[in-house]
Tab-separated table of C-alpha atoms in Angstrom:
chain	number	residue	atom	x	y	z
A	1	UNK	CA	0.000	0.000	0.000
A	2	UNK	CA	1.635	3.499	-0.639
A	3	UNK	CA	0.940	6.626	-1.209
A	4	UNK	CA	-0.911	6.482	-5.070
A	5	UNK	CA	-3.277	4.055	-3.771
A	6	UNK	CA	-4.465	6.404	-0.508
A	7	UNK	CA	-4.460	9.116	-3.264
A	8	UNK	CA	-6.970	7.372	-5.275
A	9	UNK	CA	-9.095	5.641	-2.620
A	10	UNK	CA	-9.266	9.876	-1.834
A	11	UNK	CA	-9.870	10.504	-5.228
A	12	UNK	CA	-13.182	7.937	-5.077
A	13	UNK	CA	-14.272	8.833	-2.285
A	14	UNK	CA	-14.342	12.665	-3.046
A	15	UNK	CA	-16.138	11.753	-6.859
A	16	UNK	CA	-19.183	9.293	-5.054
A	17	UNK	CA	-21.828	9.853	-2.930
A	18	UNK	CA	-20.020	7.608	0.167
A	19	UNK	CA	-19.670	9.107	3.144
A	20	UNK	CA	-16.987	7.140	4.358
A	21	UNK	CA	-14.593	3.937	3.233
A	22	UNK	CA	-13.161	1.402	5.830
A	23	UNK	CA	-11.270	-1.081	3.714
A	24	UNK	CA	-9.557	-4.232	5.418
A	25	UNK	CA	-7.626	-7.097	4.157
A	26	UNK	CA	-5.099	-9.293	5.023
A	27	UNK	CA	-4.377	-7.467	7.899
A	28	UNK	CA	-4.183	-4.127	6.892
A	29	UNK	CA	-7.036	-1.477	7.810
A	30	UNK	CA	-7.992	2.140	5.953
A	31	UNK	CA	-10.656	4.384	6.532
A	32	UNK	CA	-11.600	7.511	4.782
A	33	UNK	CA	-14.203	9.783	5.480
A	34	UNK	CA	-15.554	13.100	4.369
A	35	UNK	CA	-16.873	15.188	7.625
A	36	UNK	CA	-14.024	15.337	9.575
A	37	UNK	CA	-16.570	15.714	12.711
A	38	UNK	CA	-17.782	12.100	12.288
A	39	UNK	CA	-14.250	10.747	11.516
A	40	UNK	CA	-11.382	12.885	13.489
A	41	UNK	CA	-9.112	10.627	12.244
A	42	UNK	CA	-9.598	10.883	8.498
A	43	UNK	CA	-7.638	9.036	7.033
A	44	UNK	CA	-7.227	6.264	9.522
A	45	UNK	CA	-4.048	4.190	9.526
A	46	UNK	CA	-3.371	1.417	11.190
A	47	UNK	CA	-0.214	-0.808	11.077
A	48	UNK	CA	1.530	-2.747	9.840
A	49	UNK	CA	2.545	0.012	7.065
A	50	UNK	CA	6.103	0.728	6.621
A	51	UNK	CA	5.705	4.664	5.769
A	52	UNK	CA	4.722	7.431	7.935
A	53	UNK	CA	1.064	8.500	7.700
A	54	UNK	CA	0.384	11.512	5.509
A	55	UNK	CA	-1.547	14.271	6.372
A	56	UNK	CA	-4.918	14.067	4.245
A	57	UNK	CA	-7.181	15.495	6.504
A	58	UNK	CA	-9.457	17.851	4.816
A	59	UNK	CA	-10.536	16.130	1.810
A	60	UNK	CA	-11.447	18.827	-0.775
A	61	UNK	CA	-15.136	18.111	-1.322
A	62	UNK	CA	-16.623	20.270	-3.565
A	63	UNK	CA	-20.027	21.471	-2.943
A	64	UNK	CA	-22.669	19.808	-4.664
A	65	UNK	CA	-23.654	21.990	-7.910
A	66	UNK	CA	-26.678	21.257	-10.356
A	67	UNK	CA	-25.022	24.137	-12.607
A	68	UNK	CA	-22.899	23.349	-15.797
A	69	UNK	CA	-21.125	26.107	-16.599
A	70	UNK	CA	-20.507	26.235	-20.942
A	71	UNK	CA	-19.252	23.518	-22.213
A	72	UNK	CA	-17.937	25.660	-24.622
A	73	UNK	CA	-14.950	28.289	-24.052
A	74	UNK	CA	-13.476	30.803	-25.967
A	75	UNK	CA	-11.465	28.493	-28.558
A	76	UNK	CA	-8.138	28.095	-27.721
A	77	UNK	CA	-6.121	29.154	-30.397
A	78	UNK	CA	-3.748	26.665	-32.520
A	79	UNK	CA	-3.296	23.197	-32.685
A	80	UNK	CA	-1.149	20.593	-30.707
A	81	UNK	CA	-3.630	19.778	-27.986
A	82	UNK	CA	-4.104	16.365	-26.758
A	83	UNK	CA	-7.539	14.573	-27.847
A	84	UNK	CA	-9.094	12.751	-25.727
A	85	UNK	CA	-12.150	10.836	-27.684
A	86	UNK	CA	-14.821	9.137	-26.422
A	87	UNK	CA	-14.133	5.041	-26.884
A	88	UNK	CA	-17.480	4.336	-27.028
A	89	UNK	CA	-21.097	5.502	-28.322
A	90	UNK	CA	-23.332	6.855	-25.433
A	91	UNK	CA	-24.459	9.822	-23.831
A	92	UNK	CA	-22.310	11.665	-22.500
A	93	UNK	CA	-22.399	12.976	-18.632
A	94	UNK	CA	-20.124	15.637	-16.882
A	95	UNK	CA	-21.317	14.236	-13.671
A	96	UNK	CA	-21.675	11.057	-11.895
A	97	UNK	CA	-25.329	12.011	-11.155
A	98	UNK	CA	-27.326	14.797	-12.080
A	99	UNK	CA	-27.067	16.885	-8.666
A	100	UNK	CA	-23.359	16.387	-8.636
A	101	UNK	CA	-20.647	18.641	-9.637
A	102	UNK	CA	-18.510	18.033	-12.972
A	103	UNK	CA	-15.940	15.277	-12.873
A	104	UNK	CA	-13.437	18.337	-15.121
A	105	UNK	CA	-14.091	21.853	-16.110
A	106	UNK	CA	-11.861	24.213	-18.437
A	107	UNK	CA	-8.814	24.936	-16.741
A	108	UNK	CA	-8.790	21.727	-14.803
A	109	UNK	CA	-5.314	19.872	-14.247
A	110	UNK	CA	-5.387	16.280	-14.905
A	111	UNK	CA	-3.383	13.213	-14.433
A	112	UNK	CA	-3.340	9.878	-16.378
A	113	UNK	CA	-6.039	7.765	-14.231
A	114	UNK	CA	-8.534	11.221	-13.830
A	115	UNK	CA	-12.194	10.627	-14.292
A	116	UNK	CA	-13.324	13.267	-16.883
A	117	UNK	CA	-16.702	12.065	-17.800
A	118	UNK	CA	-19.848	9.606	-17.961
A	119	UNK	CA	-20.778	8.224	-21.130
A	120	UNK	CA	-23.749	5.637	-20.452
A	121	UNK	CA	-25.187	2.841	-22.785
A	122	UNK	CA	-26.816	0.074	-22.267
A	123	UNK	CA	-27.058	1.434	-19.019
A	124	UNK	CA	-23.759	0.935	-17.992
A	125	UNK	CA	-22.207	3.795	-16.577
A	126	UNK	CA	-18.688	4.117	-18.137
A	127	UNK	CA	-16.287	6.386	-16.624
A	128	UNK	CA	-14.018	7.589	-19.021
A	129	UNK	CA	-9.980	8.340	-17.521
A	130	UNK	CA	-7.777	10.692	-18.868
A	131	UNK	CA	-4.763	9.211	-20.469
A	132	UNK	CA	-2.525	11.885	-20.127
A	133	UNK	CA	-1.707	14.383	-17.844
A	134	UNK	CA	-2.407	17.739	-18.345
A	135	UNK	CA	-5.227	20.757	-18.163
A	136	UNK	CA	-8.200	21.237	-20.065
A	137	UNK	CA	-8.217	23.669	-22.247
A	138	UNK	CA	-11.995	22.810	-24.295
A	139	UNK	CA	-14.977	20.582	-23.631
A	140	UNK	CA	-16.252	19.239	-26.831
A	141	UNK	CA	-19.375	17.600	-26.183
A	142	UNK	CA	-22.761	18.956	-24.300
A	143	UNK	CA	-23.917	17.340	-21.117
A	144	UNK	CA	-26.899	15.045	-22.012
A	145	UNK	CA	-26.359	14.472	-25.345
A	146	UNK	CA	-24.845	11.416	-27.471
A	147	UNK	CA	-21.590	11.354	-28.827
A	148	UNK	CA	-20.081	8.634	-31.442
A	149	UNK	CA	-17.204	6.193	-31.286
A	150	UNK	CA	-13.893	8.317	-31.601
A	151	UNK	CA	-15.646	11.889	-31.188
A	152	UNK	CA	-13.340	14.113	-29.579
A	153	UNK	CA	-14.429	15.235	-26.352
A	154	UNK	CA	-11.931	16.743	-24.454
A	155	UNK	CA	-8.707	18.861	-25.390
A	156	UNK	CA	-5.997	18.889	-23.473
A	157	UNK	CA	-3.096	21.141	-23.024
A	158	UNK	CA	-0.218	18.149	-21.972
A	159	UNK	CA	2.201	18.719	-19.235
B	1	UNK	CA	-36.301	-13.500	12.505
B	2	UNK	CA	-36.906	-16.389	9.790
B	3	UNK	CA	-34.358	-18.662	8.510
B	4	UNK	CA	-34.693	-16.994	5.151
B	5	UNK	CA	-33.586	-13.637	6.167
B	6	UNK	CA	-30.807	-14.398	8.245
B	7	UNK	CA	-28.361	-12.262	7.017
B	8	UNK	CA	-26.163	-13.796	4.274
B	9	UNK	CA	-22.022	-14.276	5.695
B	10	UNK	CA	-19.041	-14.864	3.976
B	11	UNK	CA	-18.200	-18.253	5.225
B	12	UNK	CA	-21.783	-19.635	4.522
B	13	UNK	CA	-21.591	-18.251	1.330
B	14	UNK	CA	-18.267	-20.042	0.661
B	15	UNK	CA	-19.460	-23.300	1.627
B	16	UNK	CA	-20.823	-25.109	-1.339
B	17	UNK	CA	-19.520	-22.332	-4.008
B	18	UNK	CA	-18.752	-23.848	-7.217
B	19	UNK	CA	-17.879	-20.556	-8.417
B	20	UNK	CA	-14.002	-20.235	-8.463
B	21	UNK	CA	-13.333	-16.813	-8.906
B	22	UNK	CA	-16.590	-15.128	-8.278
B	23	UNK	CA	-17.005	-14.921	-4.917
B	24	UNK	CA	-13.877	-15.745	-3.632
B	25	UNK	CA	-13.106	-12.646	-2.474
B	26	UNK	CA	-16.365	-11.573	-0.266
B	27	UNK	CA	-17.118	-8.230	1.660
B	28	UNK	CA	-20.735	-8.466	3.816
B	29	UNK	CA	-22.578	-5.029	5.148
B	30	UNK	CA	-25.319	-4.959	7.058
B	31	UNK	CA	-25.786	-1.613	5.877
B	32	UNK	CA	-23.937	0.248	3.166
B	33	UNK	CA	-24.946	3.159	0.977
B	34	UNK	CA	-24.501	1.692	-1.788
B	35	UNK	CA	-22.929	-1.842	-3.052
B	36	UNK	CA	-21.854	-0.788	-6.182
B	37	UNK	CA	-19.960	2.293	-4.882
B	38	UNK	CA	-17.822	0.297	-2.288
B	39	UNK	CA	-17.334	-2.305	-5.268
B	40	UNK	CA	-15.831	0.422	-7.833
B	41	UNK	CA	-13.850	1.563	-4.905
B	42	UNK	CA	-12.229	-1.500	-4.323
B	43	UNK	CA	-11.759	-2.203	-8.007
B	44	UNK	CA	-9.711	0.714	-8.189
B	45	UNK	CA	-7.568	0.058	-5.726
B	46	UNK	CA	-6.815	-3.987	-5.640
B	47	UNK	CA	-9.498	-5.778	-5.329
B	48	UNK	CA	-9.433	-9.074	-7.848
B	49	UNK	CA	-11.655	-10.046	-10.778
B	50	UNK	CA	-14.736	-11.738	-8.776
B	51	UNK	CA	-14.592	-9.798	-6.112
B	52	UNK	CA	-18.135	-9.496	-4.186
B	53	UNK	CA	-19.581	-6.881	-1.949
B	54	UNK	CA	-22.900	-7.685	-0.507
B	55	UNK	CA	-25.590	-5.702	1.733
B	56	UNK	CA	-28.484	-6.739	3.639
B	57	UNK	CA	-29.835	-2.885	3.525
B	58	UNK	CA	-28.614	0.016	0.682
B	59	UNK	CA	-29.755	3.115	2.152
B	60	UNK	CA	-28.827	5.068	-1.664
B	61	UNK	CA	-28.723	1.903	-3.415
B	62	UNK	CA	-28.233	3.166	-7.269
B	63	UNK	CA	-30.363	2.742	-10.008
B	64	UNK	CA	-29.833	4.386	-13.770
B	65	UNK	CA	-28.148	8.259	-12.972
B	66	UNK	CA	-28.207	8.529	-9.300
B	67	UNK	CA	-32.014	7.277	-9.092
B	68	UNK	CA	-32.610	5.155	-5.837
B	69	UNK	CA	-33.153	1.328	-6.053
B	70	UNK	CA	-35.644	0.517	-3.210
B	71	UNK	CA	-35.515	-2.820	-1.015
B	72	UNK	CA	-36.394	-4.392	2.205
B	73	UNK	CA	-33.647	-5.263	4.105
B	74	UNK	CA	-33.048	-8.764	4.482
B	75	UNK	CA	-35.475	-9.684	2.262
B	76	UNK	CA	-33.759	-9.629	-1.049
B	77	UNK	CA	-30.216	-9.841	-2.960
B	78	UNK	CA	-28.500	-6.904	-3.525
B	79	UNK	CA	-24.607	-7.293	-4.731
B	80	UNK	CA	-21.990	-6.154	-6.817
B	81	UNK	CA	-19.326	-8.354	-8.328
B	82	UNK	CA	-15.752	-6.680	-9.887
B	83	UNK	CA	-15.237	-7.732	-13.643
B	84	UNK	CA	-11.841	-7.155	-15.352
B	85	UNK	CA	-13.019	-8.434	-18.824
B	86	UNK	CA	-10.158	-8.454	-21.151
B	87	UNK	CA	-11.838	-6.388	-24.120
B	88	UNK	CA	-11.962	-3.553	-25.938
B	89	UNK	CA	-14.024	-0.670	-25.147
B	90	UNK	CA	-16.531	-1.103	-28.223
B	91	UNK	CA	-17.649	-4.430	-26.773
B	92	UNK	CA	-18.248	-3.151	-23.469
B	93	UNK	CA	-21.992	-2.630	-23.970
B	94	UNK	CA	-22.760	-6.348	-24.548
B	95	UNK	CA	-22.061	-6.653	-21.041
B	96	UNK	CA	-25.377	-5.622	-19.663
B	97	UNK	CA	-26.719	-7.877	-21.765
B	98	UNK	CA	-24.356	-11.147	-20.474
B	99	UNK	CA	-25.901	-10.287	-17.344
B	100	UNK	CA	-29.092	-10.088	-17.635
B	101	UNK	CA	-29.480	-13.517	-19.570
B	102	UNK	CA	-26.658	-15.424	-17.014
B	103	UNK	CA	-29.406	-14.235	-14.393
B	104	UNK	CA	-32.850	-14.970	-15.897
B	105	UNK	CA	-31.574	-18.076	-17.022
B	106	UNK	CA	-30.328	-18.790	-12.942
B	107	UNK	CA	-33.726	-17.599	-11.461
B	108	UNK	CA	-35.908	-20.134	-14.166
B	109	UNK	CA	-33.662	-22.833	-13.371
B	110	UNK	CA	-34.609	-21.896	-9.483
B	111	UNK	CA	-37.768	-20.694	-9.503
B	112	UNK	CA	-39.206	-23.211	-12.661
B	113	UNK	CA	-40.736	-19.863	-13.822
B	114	UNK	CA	-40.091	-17.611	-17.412
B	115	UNK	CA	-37.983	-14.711	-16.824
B	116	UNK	CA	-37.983	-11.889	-19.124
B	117	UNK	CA	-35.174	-9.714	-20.033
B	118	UNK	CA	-36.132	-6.101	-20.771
B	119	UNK	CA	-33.581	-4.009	-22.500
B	120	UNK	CA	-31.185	-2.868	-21.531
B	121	UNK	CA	-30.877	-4.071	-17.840
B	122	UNK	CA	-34.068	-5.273	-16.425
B	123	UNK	CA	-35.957	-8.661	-15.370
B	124	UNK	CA	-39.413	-9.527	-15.912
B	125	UNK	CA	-41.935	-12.231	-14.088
B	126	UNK	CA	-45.196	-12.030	-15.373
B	127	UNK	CA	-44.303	-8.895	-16.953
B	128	UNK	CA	-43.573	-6.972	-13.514
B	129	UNK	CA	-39.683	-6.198	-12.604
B	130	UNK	CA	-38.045	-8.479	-10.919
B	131	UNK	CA	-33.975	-7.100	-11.249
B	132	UNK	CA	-32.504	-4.595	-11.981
B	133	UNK	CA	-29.128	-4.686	-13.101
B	134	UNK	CA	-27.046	-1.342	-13.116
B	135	UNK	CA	-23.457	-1.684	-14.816
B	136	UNK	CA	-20.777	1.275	-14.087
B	137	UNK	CA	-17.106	0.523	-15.834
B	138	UNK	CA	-13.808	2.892	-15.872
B	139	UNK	CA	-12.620	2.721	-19.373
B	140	UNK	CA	-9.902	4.080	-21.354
B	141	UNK	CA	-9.373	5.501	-24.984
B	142	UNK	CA	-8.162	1.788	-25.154
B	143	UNK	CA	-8.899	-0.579	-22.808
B	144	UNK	CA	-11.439	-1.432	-19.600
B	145	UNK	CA	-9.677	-0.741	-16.590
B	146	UNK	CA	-12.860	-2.727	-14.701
B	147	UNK	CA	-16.270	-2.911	-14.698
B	148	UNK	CA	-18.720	-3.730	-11.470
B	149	UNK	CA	-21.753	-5.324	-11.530
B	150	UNK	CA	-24.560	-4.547	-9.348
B	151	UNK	CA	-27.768	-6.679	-8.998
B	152	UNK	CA	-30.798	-5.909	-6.883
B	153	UNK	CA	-33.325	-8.832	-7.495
B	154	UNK	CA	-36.287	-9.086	-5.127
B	155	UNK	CA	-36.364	-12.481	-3.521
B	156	UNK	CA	-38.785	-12.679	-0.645
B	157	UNK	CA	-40.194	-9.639	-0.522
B	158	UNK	CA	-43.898	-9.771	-0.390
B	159	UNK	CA	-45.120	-6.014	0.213
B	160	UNK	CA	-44.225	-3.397	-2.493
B	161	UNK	CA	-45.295	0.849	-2.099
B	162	UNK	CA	-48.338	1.445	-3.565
B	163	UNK	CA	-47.166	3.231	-7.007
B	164	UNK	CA	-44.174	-0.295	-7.017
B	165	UNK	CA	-47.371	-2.902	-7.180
B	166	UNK	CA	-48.105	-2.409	-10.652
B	167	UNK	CA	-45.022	-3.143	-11.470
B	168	UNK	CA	-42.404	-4.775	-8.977
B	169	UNK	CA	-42.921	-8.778	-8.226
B	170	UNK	CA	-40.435	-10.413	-6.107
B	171	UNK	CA	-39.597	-14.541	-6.565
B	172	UNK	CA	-41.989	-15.322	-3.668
B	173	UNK	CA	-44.928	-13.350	-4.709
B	174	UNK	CA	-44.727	-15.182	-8.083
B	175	UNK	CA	-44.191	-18.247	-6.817
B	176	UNK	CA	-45.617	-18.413	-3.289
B	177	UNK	CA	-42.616	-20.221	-1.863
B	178	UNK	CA	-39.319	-18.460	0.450
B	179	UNK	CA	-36.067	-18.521	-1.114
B	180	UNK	CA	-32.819	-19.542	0.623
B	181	UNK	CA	-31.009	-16.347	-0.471
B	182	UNK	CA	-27.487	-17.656	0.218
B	183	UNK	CA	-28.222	-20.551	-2.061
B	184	UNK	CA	-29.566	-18.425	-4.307
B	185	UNK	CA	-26.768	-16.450	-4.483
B	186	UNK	CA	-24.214	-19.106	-5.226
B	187	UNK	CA	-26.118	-20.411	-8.049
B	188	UNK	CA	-26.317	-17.284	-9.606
B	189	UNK	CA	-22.628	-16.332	-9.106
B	190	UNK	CA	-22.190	-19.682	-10.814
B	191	UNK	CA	-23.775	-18.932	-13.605
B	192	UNK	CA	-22.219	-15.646	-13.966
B	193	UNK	CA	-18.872	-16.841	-14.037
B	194	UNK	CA	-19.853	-19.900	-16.610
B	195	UNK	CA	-21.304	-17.042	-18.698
B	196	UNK	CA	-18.640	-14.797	-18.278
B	197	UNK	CA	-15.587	-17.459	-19.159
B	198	UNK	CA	-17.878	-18.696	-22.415
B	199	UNK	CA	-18.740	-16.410	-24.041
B	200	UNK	CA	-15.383	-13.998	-23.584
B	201	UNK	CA	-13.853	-16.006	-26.100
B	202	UNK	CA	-15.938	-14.672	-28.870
B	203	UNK	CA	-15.846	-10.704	-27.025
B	204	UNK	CA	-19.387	-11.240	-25.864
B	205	UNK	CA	-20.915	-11.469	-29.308
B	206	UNK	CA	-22.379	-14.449	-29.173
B	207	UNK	CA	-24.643	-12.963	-26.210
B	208	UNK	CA	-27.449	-11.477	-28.428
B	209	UNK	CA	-29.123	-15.007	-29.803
B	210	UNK	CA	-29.585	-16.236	-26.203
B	211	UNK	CA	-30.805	-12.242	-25.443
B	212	UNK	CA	-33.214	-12.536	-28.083
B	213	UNK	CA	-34.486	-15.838	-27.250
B	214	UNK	CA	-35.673	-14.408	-23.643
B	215	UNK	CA	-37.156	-11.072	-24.444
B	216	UNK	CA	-40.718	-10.619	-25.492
B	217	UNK	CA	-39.644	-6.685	-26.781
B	218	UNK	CA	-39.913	-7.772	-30.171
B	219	UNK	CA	-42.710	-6.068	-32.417
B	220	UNK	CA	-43.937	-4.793	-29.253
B	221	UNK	CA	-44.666	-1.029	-29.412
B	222	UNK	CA	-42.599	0.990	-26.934
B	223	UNK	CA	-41.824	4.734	-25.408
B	224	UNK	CA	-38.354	5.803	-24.871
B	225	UNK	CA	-37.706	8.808	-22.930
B	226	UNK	CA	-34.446	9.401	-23.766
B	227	UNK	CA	-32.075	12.922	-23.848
B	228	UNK	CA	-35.135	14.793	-22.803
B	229	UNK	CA	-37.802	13.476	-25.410
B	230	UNK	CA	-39.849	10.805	-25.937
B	231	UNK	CA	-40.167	7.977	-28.877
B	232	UNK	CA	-42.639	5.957	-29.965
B	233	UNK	CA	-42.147	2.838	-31.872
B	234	UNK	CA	-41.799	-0.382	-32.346
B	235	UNK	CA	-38.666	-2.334	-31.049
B	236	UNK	CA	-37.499	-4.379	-34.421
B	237	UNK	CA	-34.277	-5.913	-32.838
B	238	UNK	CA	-30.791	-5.379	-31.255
B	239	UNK	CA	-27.754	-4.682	-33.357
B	240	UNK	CA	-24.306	-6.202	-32.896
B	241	UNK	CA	-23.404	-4.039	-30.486
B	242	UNK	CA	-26.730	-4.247	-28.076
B	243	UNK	CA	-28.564	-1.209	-28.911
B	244	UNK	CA	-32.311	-1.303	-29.767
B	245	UNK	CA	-33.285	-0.761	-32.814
B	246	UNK	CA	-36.790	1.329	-32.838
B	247	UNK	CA	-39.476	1.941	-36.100
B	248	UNK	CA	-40.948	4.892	-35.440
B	249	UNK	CA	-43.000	6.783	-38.368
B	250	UNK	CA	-41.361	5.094	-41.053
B	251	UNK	CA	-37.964	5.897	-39.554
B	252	UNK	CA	-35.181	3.462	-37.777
B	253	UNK	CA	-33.193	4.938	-34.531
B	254	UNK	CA	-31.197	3.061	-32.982
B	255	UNK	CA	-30.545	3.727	-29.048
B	256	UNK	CA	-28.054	3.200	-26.891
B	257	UNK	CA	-29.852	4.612	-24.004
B	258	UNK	CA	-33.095	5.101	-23.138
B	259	UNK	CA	-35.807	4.440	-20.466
B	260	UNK	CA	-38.229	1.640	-22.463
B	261	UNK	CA	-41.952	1.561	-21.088
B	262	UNK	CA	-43.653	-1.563	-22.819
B	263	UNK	CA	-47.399	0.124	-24.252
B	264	UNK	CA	-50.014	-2.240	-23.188
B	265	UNK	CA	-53.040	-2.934	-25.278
């Protein structure tokens, strides 16, 4: 267990609607939780870990939004950005649910592994991860509506 | 407290699996918000193809978009099982569809009775919803990182909310007799795994015949509501790739998403 994988159990927790996570296996025991108040000890370490606990408490939560700002920015001027397409047809979602904030928005840095989007058939909810890292510079696609296999929807200034 | 709705454990679970992989890992809640959630946490962290997380209660248990799935605790099967299918993402969508036949085919081989599947994700008993199956993956331009599997199928559950009677049955009401739901559960994770290892080979295409041969959607007329409008038509097939194909006004659309209401005449 190291640091990455606290990072993303952080990263989960922050993106669903779970209050808290308590994982534990083979002997070794995490929690997470998102009110500090209910869980002073957030994230909860307990050994055997050889590393020191990190300091994670105050989880950046964002406050729950029903608002989707414009999809579509000025356009950024030349070419050279990273495309991120969609690998799939669907609809495409900027949020896990509708009363949730955006996974991304323009200006947003990303790593390889970021969730930037929904794009549901079938009903099956796939999560599409950025395979780069970077910021977004341009949002492609409109919240709610399909996109194809291989449409562009993101474009992403690499780092 | 009845035998029936003792809650189900990991070691009675593992005793008498045939499954090998499904299952073998196994996480039990009382009460959880959600299984799927804890599942796609654990999938993205370590947790194994097969991995299981089960819950006697959901209190936000997830339907299509954030909607609620409702069930009595201890009454019913609610679960979510990791995948790590090693396909592309234009396959992915078949999925739903493995699903949905590995567990009507489990619950008529149980319960003696016809199950029906409904596209994209639901079961049918006497034409009332039985399961609900709600699919959420992490994919790349490239590849699926995982996908989890949640099922919420009503077992014993005999009392539905009044605007749910219409159209929610459970496996007891249809068939007047109490389920063992940890037996239940073992047969079906059985049968998930046999349909899972099968029909992989072929990338899930070979899914749609045994689809077609248990829904009754066919030349039925149907509304979608889908993207904020509504279609009327009627359901001519599936393509390759799962979606519904829908005649409407002289006109074919195909969907990939969609809420379907069967019209009744």
């Amino acid at each position: 267990m190291d640091l990455n994988y606290v990072k993303r159990l952080m990263k989960l927790l922050s993106e669903s609607e779970v209050d808290e996570i308590e994982i534990e296996e083979e002997g070794k025991r995490i929690r997470l939780a998102r009110h500090a108040a209910t869980a002073p000890e957030v994230p909860s370490w307990y050994p055997p870990f050889g590393v020191n606990p990190v300091a994670v408490q105050g989880v950046p939560v964002t406050p729950p939004s029903v608002a989707f700002p414009s999809a579509t920015p000025p356009s950024p001027e030349g070419a050279g950005y990273h495309e991120i397409k969609s690998p799939i047809v669907g609809t495409f979602y900027r949020a896990p649910s509708p009363d949730a904030v955006p996974f991304v928005q323009v200006g947003s840095s990303i790593q390889p592994g970021t969730a930037l989007c929904i794009i549901e058939a079938m009903k099956l909810m796939n999560e599409i991860e950025a395979d780069v890292a970077g910021k977004i510079v341009k949002i492609l696609a409109e919240n709610g509506q399909p996109v194809e296999y291989d449409q562009t929807l993101f474009l992403v200034e690499k780092s | 407290m009845s035998p029936t709705s003792t809650p189900i454990t990991s070691a009675d679970l593992k005793k008498g699996l045939e499954a090998k992989r499904f299952g073998a890992k196994v996480y039990t809640f009382e009460t959880i918000d959600s299984t799927n959630n804890c599942a796609r946490a654990l999938a993205g962290c370590w947790a194994t193809e097969g991995t299981l997380v089960i819950a006697e209660h959901q209190t936000a248990g997830k339907g299509r978009l954030g909607r609620q799935w409702l069930a009595n605790p201890g009454e019913n099967l609610t679960f979510s099982l990791v995948l790590r299918p090693t396909i592309g993402p234009e396959v992915v969508n078949l999925l739903p569809l493995y699903a949905a036949v590995a567990l009507a085919e489990t619950i008529e081989q149980t319960c003696g009775t016809k199950v029906e599947c409904k596209w994209p994700n639901d079961l049918l008993i006497g034409g009332k919803k039985a399961a609900g199956i709600l699919l959420e993956g992490s994919v790349t331009n490239d590849a699926v990182d995982f996908v989890v599997l949640g099922v919420g199928l009503n077992v014993n559950q005999t009392s539905f909310p009044p605007e749910f009677q219409d159209r929610a049955t459970s496996l007891r009401l249809h068939t007047g007799r109490e389920f063992d739901r940890t037996e239940l559960l073992q047969t079906m994770l059985l049968s998930l795994e046999k349909r899972y290892d099968g029909w992989m080979k072929n990338r899930f295409r070979d899914v749609l015949p045994s689809w077609l041969a248990k829904t009754s959607m066919i030349n039925k007329e149907v509304t979608v509501a889908v993207d904020g409008s509504t279609l009327t038509g009627t359901v001519s097939g599936v393509t390759p790739d799962g979606a519904l194909i829908l005649q409407a006004n002289g006109t074919e659309t195909i969907l990939f998403a969609g809420d379907v209401t069967i019209v009744d005449h």
